[in-house]
Each structure stands twice: as structure tokens, then as C-alpha cells.
XYZ file of N, CA and C in Angstrom:
582
model
N -13.902 -14.861 4.833
C -12.816 -14.227 4.111
C -12.998 -14.474 2.616
N -12.557 -13.532 1.845
C -12.800 -13.625 0.413
C -11.604 -14.206 -0.327
N -11.871 -14.702 -1.498
C -10.852 -15.234 -2.393
C -10.705 -14.257 -3.556
N -9.598 -14.367 -4.315
C -9.445 -13.476 -5.461
C -10.616 -13.610 -6.432
N -10.919 -12.524 -7.106
C -11.984 -12.542 -8.112
C -11.633 -13.566 -9.189
N -12.622 -14.238 -9.792
C -12.333 -15.240 -10.815
C -11.768 -14.621 -12.097
N -12.039 -13.346 -12.324
C -11.522 -12.655 -13.504
C -10.641 -11.502 -13.047
N -9.459 -11.414 -13.616
C -8.539 -10.330 -13.258
C -9.141 -8.993 -13.668
N -8.997 -7.940 -12.843
C -9.581 -6.629 -13.174
C -9.109 -6.057 -14.513
N -7.982 -6.536 -15.031
C -7.466 -6.019 -16.299
C -7.713 -6.970 -17.476
N -8.454 -8.029 -17.255
C -8.655 -9.037 -18.302
C -9.211 -8.448 -19.597
N -10.087 -7.475 -19.497
C -10.714 -6.913 -20.706
C -9.763 -6.053 -21.532
N -8.764 -5.436 -20.895
C -7.863 -4.543 -21.628
C -6.492 -5.151 -21.885
N -6.155 -6.215 -21.160
C -4.834 -6.824 -21.290
C -4.895 -8.085 -22.134
N -5.346 -7.938 -23.362
C -5.422 -9.091 -24.246
C -4.013 -9.510 -24.668
N -3.744 -10.815 -24.735
C -2.403 -11.289 -25.072
C -1.931 -10.794 -26.427
N -0.625 -10.572 -26.522
C -0.026 -10.154 -27.777
C 1.035 -9.093 -27.587
N 1.588 -8.629 -28.717
C 2.648 -7.623 -28.728
C 2.047 -6.241 -28.897
N 2.524 -5.295 -28.112
C 2.143 -3.883 -28.243
C 3.415 -3.085 -28.449
N 3.347 -2.033 -29.255
C 4.502 -1.178 -29.483
C 5.481 -1.803 -30.454
N 6.754 -1.387 -30.345
C 7.804 -1.841 -31.257
C 8.071 -3.329 -31.081
N 8.585 -3.935 -32.128
C 8.970 -5.346 -32.066
C 10.448 -5.414 -31.712
N 10.789 -4.987 -30.495
C 12.178 -4.950 -30.061
C 12.747 -6.333 -29.797
N 14.082 -6.399 -29.675
C 14.766 -7.669 -29.446
C 14.503 -8.211 -28.046
N 14.269 -7.309 -27.080
C 14.038 -7.734 -25.698
C 12.842 -6.986 -25.133
N 11.637 -7.349 -25.571
C 10.444 -6.625 -25.112
C 10.158 -6.854 -23.622
N 9.444 -5.913 -23.057
C 8.962 -6.039 -21.693
C 7.870 -7.103 -21.695
N 7.930 -8.031 -20.752
C 6.914 -9.072 -20.650
C 6.001 -8.752 -19.476
N 4.696 -8.754 -19.733
C 3.702 -8.391 -18.726
C 2.758 -9.568 -18.509
N 2.525 -9.895 -17.253
C 1.536 -10.934 -16.928
C 0.674 -10.457 -15.769
N -0.458 -11.094 -15.613
C -1.440 -10.692 -14.606
C -1.687 -11.847 -13.633
N -0.822 -11.999 -12.636
C -0.995 -13.112 -11.699
C -2.172 -12.884 -10.762
N -2.805 -13.961 -10.351
C -3.854 -13.891 -9.336
C -3.165 -13.902 -7.984
N -3.499 -12.980 -7.114
C -2.861 -12.899 -5.799
C -3.894 -12.679 -4.705
N -3.746 -13.408 -3.609
C -4.403 -13.066 -2.365
C -3.482 -12.052 -1.699
N -4.014 -10.951 -1.231
C -3.224 -9.892 -0.596
C -3.839 -9.560 0.747
N -3.013 -9.554 1.778
C -3.493 -9.312 3.132
C -2.557 -8.331 3.820
N -3.100 -7.213 4.287
C -2.306 -6.245 5.042
C -2.364 -6.611 6.519
N -1.203 -6.605 7.174
C -1.093 -7.005 8.571
C -0.357 -5.910 9.338
N -0.946 -5.477 10.470
C -0.339 -4.438 11.298
C -0.282 -4.929 12.751
N 0.910 -5.339 13.218
C 1.030 -5.823 14.593
C 0.645 -4.744 15.604
N 0.004 -5.175 16.697
C -0.349 -4.244 17.768
C 0.906 -3.891 18.565
N 0.907 -2.709 19.166
C 2.051 -2.286 19.986
C 2.318 -3.296 21.088
N 3.597 -3.562 21.274
C 4.003 -4.469 22.330
C 3.908 -5.939 21.972
N 3.461 -6.256 20.766
C 3.333 -7.666 20.374
C 4.374 -8.072 19.335
N 5.355 -7.211 19.073
C 6.292 -7.455 17.968
C 6.976 -8.824 18.058
N 7.466 -9.181 19.244
C 8.158 -10.472 19.382
C 7.198 -11.635 19.188
N 6.027 -11.559 19.797
C 5.035 -12.627 19.642
C 4.552 -12.699 18.193
N 4.398 -11.538 17.547
C 3.996 -11.499 16.137
C 5.047 -12.181 15.272
N 6.334 -11.850 15.488
C 7.421 -12.463 14.719
C 7.437 -13.975 14.921
N 7.224 -14.415 16.163
C 7.197 -15.855 16.443
C 6.020 -16.522 15.729
N 4.861 -15.858 15.711
C 3.683 -16.408 15.040
C 3.906 -16.482 13.529
N 4.561 -15.470 12.950
C 4.823 -15.482 11.510
C 5.785 -16.616 11.161
N 6.801 -16.803 11.999
C 7.759 -17.883 11.752
C 7.081 -19.246 11.877
N 6.263 -19.401 12.913
C 5.593 -20.682 13.135
C 4.588 -21.006 12.034
N 3.811 -20.023 11.608
C 2.726 -20.276 10.650
C 3.179 -20.237 9.197
N 4.094 -19.293 8.877
C 4.468 -19.087 7.479
C 5.927 -19.413 7.167
N 6.712 -19.770 8.172
C 8.103 -20.172 7.936
C 9.032 -19.048 7.542
N 8.746 -17.845 8.035
C 9.612 -16.699 7.723
C 9.493 -15.659 8.817
N 10.535 -14.859 8.951
C 10.510 -13.736 9.882
C 9.897 -12.532 9.167
N 9.333 -11.585 9.915
C 8.849 -10.359 9.269
C 10.018 -9.653 8.567
N 9.788 -9.102 7.387
C 10.871 -8.421 6.682
C 11.258 -7.118 7.365
N 12.512 -6.736 7.181
C 12.974 -5.447 7.677
C 12.630 -4.369 6.648
N 12.872 -3.122 6.989
C 12.522 -1.984 6.128
C 13.071 -2.162 4.713
N 12.173 -2.011 3.734
C 12.556 -2.075 2.326
C 12.806 -3.477 1.802
N 12.427 -4.489 2.565
C 12.734 -5.863 2.175
C 11.468 -6.708 2.037
N 11.661 -7.895 1.478
C 10.627 -8.915 1.389
C 11.221 -10.216 1.898
N 10.392 -11.054 2.504
C 10.824 -12.395 2.902
C 9.797 -13.388 2.374
N 10.256 -14.604 2.126
C 9.365 -15.628 1.592
C 9.462 -16.891 2.427
N 8.316 -17.476 2.707
C 8.240 -18.752 3.403
C 7.246 -19.623 2.677
N 7.719 -20.643 1.995
C 6.816 -21.505 1.220
C 6.135 -20.713 0.120
N 4.805 -20.719 0.110
C 4.042 -20.055 -0.949
C 3.649 -18.625 -0.599
N 4.077 -18.128 0.565
C 3.677 -16.788 1.015
C 4.895 -15.866 1.057
N 4.704 -14.631 0.597
C 5.737 -13.604 0.678
C 5.214 -12.467 1.541
N 6.076 -11.948 2.400
C 5.743 -10.780 3.220
C 6.563 -9.604 2.726
N 5.903 -8.478 2.474
C 6.560 -7.263 2.005
C 6.423 -6.193 3.080
N 7.534 -5.533 3.403
C 7.490 -4.401 4.332
C 6.895 -3.231 3.571
N 5.839 -2.606 4.112
C 5.245 -1.472 3.408
C 5.408 -0.147 4.149
N 5.591 -0.213 5.458
C 5.848 0.974 6.274
C 6.149 0.472 7.678
N 6.650 1.329 8.568
C 6.906 0.853 9.929
C 5.638 0.252 10.538
N 5.758 -0.979 11.004
C 4.635 -1.642 11.645
C 3.554 -2.128 10.708
N 3.858 -2.316 9.432
C 2.843 -2.803 8.478
C 3.496 -3.642 7.390
N 2.830 -4.743 7.065
C 3.324 -5.674 6.056
C 2.192 -6.057 5.122
N 2.552 -6.428 3.896
C 1.593 -6.990 2.958
C 1.995 -8.439 2.720
N 1.093 -9.361 3.022
C 1.317 -10.771 2.721
C 0.686 -11.057 1.369
N 1.363 -11.838 0.562
C 0.859 -12.152 -0.767
C 1.086 -13.630 -1.072
N 0.116 -14.231 -1.749
C 0.218 -15.638 -2.128
C -0.656 -15.900 -3.337
N -0.276 -16.896 -4.124
C -1.070 -17.270 -5.291
C -2.272 -18.117 -4.895
N -2.243 -18.693 -3.714
C -3.333 -19.564 -3.272
C -4.399 -18.772 -2.532
N -5.624 -19.256 -2.583
C -6.727 -18.614 -1.875
C -6.673 -18.976 -0.388
N -7.345 -18.186 0.432
C -7.434 -18.479 1.850
C -6.371 -17.844 2.718
N -5.562 -16.962 2.139
C -4.484 -16.336 2.914
C -5.029 -15.499 4.062
N -6.116 -14.766 3.850
C -6.671 -13.913 4.904
C -7.108 -14.743 6.103
N -7.740 -15.884 5.860
C -8.172 -16.748 6.965
C -6.977 -17.290 7.724
N -5.946 -17.686 6.998
C -4.742 -18.206 7.651
C -4.068 -17.129 8.490
N -3.982 -15.907 7.957
C -3.348 -14.807 8.693
C -4.175 -14.419 9.908
N -5.495 -14.384 9.767
C -6.371 -14.045 10.891
C -6.182 -15.039 12.030
N -6.102 -16.302 11.692
C -5.883 -17.336 12.708
C -4.499 -17.212 13.334
N -3.475 -17.015 12.505
C -2.093 -16.961 13.004
C -1.838 -15.765 13.914
N -2.473 -14.626 13.602
C -2.173 -13.391 14.324
C -3.297 -12.941 15.259
N -4.178 -13.862 15.634
C -5.290 -13.527 16.546
C -4.749 -12.891 17.823
N -5.246 -11.688 18.145
C -4.822 -10.970 19.333
C -3.486 -10.261 19.204
N -2.799 -10.455 18.066
C -1.469 -9.863 17.879
C -1.441 -8.744 16.839
N -2.371 -8.794 15.880
C -2.288 -7.852 14.766
C -3.662 -7.621 14.142
N -3.804 -6.469 13.514
C -4.966 -6.198 12.673
C -4.684 -6.834 11.314
N -5.656 -7.559 10.788
C -5.503 -8.259 9.512
C -6.614 -7.784 8.583
N -6.241 -7.314 7.393
C -7.227 -6.780 6.446
C -7.013 -7.399 5.065
N -8.018 -8.101 4.581
C -7.958 -8.704 3.246
C -7.995 -7.590 2.201
N -6.985 -7.557 1.325
C -6.895 -6.545 0.265
C -7.041 -7.166 -1.127
N -7.427 -8.444 -1.185
C -7.442 -9.172 -2.453
C -8.346 -8.552 -3.513
N -9.475 -7.982 -3.116
C -10.384 -7.392 -4.093
C -10.064 -5.929 -4.366
N -9.376 -5.294 -3.450
C -9.106 -3.869 -3.587
C -7.801 -3.522 -4.263
N -6.941 -4.522 -4.483
C -5.644 -4.272 -5.115
C -5.410 -5.271 -6.231
N -4.604 -4.857 -7.186
C -4.314 -5.650 -8.375
C -2.812 -5.745 -8.552
N -2.323 -6.926 -8.912
C -0.894 -7.139 -9.135
C -0.620 -7.353 -10.616
N 0.417 -6.683 -11.098
C 0.897 -6.813 -12.468
C 2.368 -7.199 -12.367
N 2.794 -8.216 -13.110
C 4.202 -8.605 -13.122
C 4.833 -8.151 -14.429
N 6.004 -7.523 -14.319
C 6.772 -7.161 -15.517
C 8.144 -7.822 -15.405
N 8.639 -8.286 -16.534
C 9.894 -9.028 -16.569
C 10.680 -8.648 -17.803
N 12.000 -8.687 -17.674
C 12.875 -8.513 -18.820
C 13.872 -7.393 -18.658
N 14.856 -7.346 -19.553
C 15.926 -6.350 -19.470
C 15.424 -4.907 -19.475
N 14.274 -4.652 -20.087
C 13.746 -3.288 -20.162
C 12.969 -2.875 -18.915
N 12.713 -3.803 -17.999
C 11.827 -3.530 -16.863
C 12.279 -2.339 -16.026
N 13.562 -2.275 -15.674
C 14.053 -1.152 -14.858
C 13.873 0.184 -15.573
N 14.234 0.222 -16.840
C 14.135 1.478 -17.602
C 12.683 1.917 -17.735
N 11.785 0.979 -17.952
C 10.365 1.319 -18.075
C 9.862 1.902 -16.763
N 10.155 1.250 -15.638
C 9.717 1.769 -14.347
C 10.328 3.135 -14.053
N 11.575 3.322 -14.422
C 12.263 4.598 -14.155
C 11.599 5.769 -14.875
N 10.840 5.519 -15.924
C 10.161 6.593 -16.649
C 9.044 7.229 -15.834
N 8.607 6.561 -14.762
C 7.536 7.142 -13.961
C 7.744 7.022 -12.470
N 8.949 6.606 -12.049
C 9.204 6.284 -10.650
C 10.438 7.027 -10.136
N 10.382 7.481 -8.883
C 11.521 8.201 -8.301
C 12.503 7.306 -7.559
N 12.178 6.043 -7.390
C 13.096 5.133 -6.718
C 14.374 4.964 -7.531
N 15.484 4.776 -6.843
C 16.724 4.400 -7.510
C 16.641 2.908 -7.773
N 16.408 2.534 -9.012
C 16.214 1.138 -9.367
C 17.478 0.456 -9.868
N 18.630 1.142 -9.751
C 19.882 0.514 -10.159
C 20.089 -0.749 -9.329
N 20.616 -1.828 -9.936
C 20.788 -3.084 -9.190
C 21.579 -2.945 -7.880
N 22.474 -1.959 -7.783
C 23.214 -1.761 -6.522
C 22.296 -1.253 -5.421
N 21.210 -0.562 -5.783
C 20.319 0.036 -4.791
C 19.031 -0.760 -4.583
N 18.573 -1.421 -5.628
C 17.283 -2.118 -5.562
C 17.432 -3.426 -6.312
N 17.542 -4.520 -5.584
C 17.747 -5.827 -6.204
C 16.713 -6.825 -5.735
N 16.935 -8.105 -6.009
C 15.992 -9.153 -5.596
C 15.727 -9.109 -4.094
N 14.466 -9.260 -3.740
C 14.090 -9.240 -2.335
C 13.817 -7.859 -1.781
N 13.907 -6.833 -2.622
C 13.605 -5.468 -2.170
C 12.139 -5.163 -2.437
N 11.580 -4.307 -1.587
C 10.186 -3.886 -1.724
C 10.064 -2.446 -1.269
N 9.203 -1.678 -1.925
C 9.006 -0.275 -1.548
C 7.647 0.211 -2.007
N 7.056 1.077 -1.192
C 5.849 1.799 -1.594
C 6.329 3.100 -2.232
N 5.787 3.434 -3.403
C 6.202 4.648 -4.094
C 5.092 5.079 -5.047
N 5.309 6.197 -5.701
C 4.411 6.664 -6.759
C 5.033 6.297 -8.097
N 4.253 5.704 -8.967
C 4.675 5.464 -10.346
C 3.584 6.051 -11.219
N 3.951 7.013 -12.045
C 2.988 7.689 -12.918
C 1.809 8.217 -12.101
N 2.102 8.787 -10.937
C 1.116 9.394 -10.048
C 0.147 8.391 -9.408
N 0.504 7.117 -9.426
C -0.319 6.076 -8.812
C 0.494 5.416 -7.699
N -0.096 5.293 -6.511
C 0.578 4.602 -5.423
C 0.789 3.142 -5.787
N 2.031 2.666 -5.622
C 2.383 1.328 -6.086
C 3.326 0.650 -5.099
N 3.066 -0.601 -4.810
C 3.970 -1.430 -4.032
C 4.827 -2.195 -5.038
N 6.135 -1.912 -5.025
C 7.080 -2.507 -5.978
C 7.870 -3.590 -5.255
N 7.912 -4.778 -5.831
C 8.676 -5.889 -5.264
C 9.508 -6.515 -6.372
N 10.843 -6.449 -6.230
C 11.691 -7.127 -7.205
C 11.858 -8.567 -6.763
N 11.409 -9.490 -7.590
C 11.426 -10.908 -7.237
C 12.738 -11.597 -7.555
N 13.385 -11.222 -8.672
C 14.593 -11.938 -9.079
C 15.473 -11.052 -9.944
N 16.569 -11.644 -10.461
C 17.543 -10.906 -11.270
C 17.145 -10.758 -12.730
N 16.033 -11.313 -13.187
C 15.671 -11.298 -14.615
C 15.723 -9.901 -15.252
N 15.314 -8.809 -14.670
C 14.605 -8.715 -13.397
C 13.096 -8.874 -13.584
N 12.449 -9.395 -12.548
C 10.990 -9.479 -12.493
C 10.512 -8.621 -11.340
N 9.524 -7.793 -11.609
C 8.930 -6.928 -10.593
C 7.445 -7.230 -10.482
N 6.941 -7.320 -9.258
C 5.503 -7.370 -9.027
C 5.084 -5.972 -8.592
N 4.117 -5.404 -9.306
C 3.617 -4.056 -9.054
C 2.177 -4.183 -8.575
N 1.909 -3.751 -7.356
C 0.571 -3.868 -6.789
C -0.017 -2.473 -6.608
N -1.170 -2.244 -7.229
C -1.841 -0.944 -7.187
C -3.296 -1.147 -6.768
N -3.960 -0.058 -6.367
C -5.382 -0.156 -6.074
C -6.118 -0.551 -7.357
N -7.060 -1.455 -7.238
C -7.773 -1.967 -8.411
C -8.472 -0.862 -9.201
N -8.955 0.172 -8.520
C -9.636 1.269 -9.226
C -8.689 2.058 -10.112
N -7.374 1.958 -9.863
C -6.390 2.675 -10.669
C -5.587 1.740 -11.569
N -5.932 0.464 -11.564
C -5.159 -0.515 -12.329
C -5.205 -0.259 -13.831
N -6.377 0.113 -14.356
C -6.464 0.308 -15.808
C -5.647 1.506 -16.290
N -5.759 2.706 -15.681
C -4.888 3.793 -16.146
C -3.410 3.482 -15.931
N -3.079 2.792 -14.837
C -1.689 2.410 -14.594
C -1.211 1.456 -15.686
N -2.035 0.508 -16.065
C -1.682 -0.450 -17.105
C -1.452 0.258 -18.442
N -2.305 1.232 -18.777
C -2.124 1.971 -20.027
C -0.830 2.780 -19.996
N -0.501 3.355 -18.837
C 0.788 4.049 -18.721
C 1.936 3.069 -18.954
N 1.848 1.882 -18.378
C 2.886 0.867 -18.521
C 3.084 0.494 -19.990
N 1.988 0.336 -20.728
C 2.083 0.035 -22.163
C 2.777 1.164 -22.920
N 2.412 2.401 -22.582
C 3.032 3.558 -23.245
C 4.514 3.649 -22.904
N 4.848 3.477 -21.624
C 6.243 3.586 -21.186
C 7.112 2.486 -21.807
N 6.533 1.334 -22.084
C 7.316 0.233 -22.662
C 7.217 0.115 -24.160
N 6.470 0.991 -24.815
C 6.201 0.834 -26.246
C 7.453 0.884 -27.110
N 8.466 1.631 -26.695
C 9.699 1.719 -27.488
C 10.450 0.404 -27.551
N 10.375 -0.381 -26.496
C 11.030 -1.681 -26.447
C 10.102 -2.794 -26.893
N 8.808 -2.491 -26.901
C 7.795 -3.507 -27.166
C 7.324 -4.116 -25.863
N 6.054 -4.455 -25.816
C 5.460 -5.064 -24.621
C 4.721 -6.311 -25.067
N 5.066 -7.431 -24.469
C 4.380 -8.686 -24.754
C 3.518 -9.008 -23.549
N 2.207 -9.122 -23.772
C 1.276 -9.457 -22.708
C 0.992 -10.957 -22.783
N 1.245 -11.634 -21.689
C 1.039 -13.087 -21.663
C -0.384 -13.403 -21.250
């Protein structure tokens, strides 16, 4: 099983500093390293799969549109019968393969997808410029997750907290154009890259 690449796919274009206006509450962007593993339980194994997830990761599988967290691992619902597990530590794919042996298909996505975190009061407005999801706090709050299109790029959106902080996961081959769109969409408020 593979570990995250030692260099983030956006390292060359996401140099630290301020981009756009010097607003009072700029959008904050960071590039966390994530192990990403897609898991699809086999038919008829749902109960055993849920028990294995609870035993190994300390959480139940999330329901539609939700995320659950157990220790250092978060599970995001991505579609009926499919979840994305994410963690900052390496080795998640091996742990998931062992935990779900005979119960689910497990696919390491760590090299094929890239995560970008955005934080701050402007985050919802910036995402709304390219996203059809209703991101109002009454409809989409902490612990919510959804697959959607943002600026014509397929994106897994996960709101982590009330700051608000969002983790945006896209295919690595589309990460650079998506990142440039994000800079443009946030330029009016200013974007600080950490």
C-alpha cells in the first residue's frame, strides 16, 4: 500500500503569502497531507462492515450526506454504498484492507486525489461562486459531506467545523486548475496561503 507523496501536488503553485485584496477576513488556504481510501461494502455485508468499522476505527459508517470521525480517521459518505476514509497518518489503506477483508472493496486514492483546506468567514461565499450546493449553515454545517461540481471539477466537500473550515478533495490531475479558480474566486476578500 502506498503512502502520500512527500511533496503536495500543489507545492509549486501554492507558495505561502497573500493573494488578491488585503481584506479584513481573508480566505485561508492550506494543503494538508491526507491518506485517502475509498471503501465499498459488498452486498449483504452491511452489518458486518459496520461492526468492523466500529471495531477498527471507533465509528459507525456515516449516513447520507454526513461524515463521522473516530480517532484520527474520518469517514465521508460519497454515494450509496461508498465511503471515503481520510487520515493525516500514513498506512490507512493497509489498515482498511485488513479491517474489511472479505467485506468490502478497498481502493487507495492517496496519489490520485488532492485535499485543499479553506477556512474563514469568506469560505461559504467563495465556494458558492462555483458550487450548486446550498451552503447556508441551516443546510450544510459541521459534519456534512457531499460530492458535487465546483467550477466544473468533481469535488468532495466536507465541512469540518463552524469556523467554517472545509476540506475540498479533487482528482490530483485537476488540482491545479481548481486551485487557480479558488484563488480567483477568493481574490476580492484576499487569500492567505499557509
